[in-house]
mmCIF file of C-alpha atoms in Angstrom:
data_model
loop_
_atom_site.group_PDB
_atom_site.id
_atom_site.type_symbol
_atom_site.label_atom_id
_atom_site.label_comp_id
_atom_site.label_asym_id
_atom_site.label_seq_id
_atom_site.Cartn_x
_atom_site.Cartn_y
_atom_site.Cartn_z
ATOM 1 C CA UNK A 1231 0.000 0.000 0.000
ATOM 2 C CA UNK A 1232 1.582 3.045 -1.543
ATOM 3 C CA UNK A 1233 1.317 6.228 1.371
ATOM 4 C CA UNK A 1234 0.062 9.103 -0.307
ATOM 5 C CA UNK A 1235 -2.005 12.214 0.333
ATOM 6 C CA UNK A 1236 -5.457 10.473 -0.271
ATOM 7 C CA UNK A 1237 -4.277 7.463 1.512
ATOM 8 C CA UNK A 1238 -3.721 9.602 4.954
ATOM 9 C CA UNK A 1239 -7.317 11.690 4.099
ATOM 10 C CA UNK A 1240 -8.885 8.458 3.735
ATOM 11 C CA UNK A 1241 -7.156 7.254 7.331
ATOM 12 C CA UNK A 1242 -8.180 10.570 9.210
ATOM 13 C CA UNK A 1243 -11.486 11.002 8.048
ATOM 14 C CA UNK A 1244 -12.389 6.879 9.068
ATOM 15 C CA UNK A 1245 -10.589 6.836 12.379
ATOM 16 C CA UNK A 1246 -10.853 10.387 13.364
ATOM 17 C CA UNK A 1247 -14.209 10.396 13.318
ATOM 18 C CA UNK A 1248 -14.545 7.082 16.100
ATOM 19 C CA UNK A 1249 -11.771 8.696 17.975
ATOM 20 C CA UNK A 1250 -13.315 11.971 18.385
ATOM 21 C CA UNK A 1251 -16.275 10.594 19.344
ATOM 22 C CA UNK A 1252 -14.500 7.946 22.280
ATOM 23 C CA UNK A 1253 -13.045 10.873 23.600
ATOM 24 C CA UNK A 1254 -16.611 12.900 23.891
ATOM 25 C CA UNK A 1255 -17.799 9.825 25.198
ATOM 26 C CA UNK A 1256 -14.699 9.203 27.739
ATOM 27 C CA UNK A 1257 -14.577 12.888 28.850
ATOM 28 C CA UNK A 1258 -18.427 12.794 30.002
ATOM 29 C CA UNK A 1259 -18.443 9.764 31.825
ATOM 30 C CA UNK A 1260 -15.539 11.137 33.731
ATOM 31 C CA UNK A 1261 -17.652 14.579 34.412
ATOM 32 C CA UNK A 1262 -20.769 12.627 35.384
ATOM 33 C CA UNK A 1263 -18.692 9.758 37.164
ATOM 34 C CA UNK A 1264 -20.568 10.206 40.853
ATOM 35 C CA UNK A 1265 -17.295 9.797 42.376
ATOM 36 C CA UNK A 1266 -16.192 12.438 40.732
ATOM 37 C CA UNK A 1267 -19.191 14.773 42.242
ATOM 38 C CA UNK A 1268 -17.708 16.156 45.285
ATOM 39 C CA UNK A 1269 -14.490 17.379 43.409
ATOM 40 C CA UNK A 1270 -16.235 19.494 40.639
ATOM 41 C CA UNK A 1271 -19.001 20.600 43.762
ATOM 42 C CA UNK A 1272 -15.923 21.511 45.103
ATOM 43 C CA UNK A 1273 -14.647 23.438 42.205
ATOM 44 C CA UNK A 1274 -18.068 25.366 41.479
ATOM 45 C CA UNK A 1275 -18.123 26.365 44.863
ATOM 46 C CA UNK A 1276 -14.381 27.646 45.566
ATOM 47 C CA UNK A 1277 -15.403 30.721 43.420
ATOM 48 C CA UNK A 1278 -17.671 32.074 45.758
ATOM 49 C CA UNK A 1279 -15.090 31.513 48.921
ATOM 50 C CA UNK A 1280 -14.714 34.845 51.259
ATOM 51 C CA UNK A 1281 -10.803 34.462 51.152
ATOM 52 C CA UNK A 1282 -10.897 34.869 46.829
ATOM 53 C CA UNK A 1283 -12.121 38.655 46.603
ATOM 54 C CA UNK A 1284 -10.205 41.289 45.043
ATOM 55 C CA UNK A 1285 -8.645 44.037 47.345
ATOM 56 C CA UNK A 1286 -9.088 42.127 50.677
#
């Protein structure tokens, strides 16, 4: 199998696709993972902390 410019398009447009869609698919079980809960509750919150304000 000759390597050309077609060849690779051919490749990336195949695979790309099913990769770009296990990583969607692995990045929002991780976010809705419920052990992962009290770490982004955590994050959402540490906005609003009293010790974060500007010019205390």
């Amino acid at each position: 199998m000759e390597l050309d410019h077609n060849s690779v398009v051919a490749f990336a447009k195949s695979w790309g696709l099913f990769y770009l869609v296990a990583m969607a698919l692995a990045i929002l079980i991780y976010a809705l993972w419920p052990g992962n809960r009290k770490r982004f509750d955590r994050a959402k919150n540490s906005i609003l902390d009293k010790d974060d304000r500007p010019g205390d």
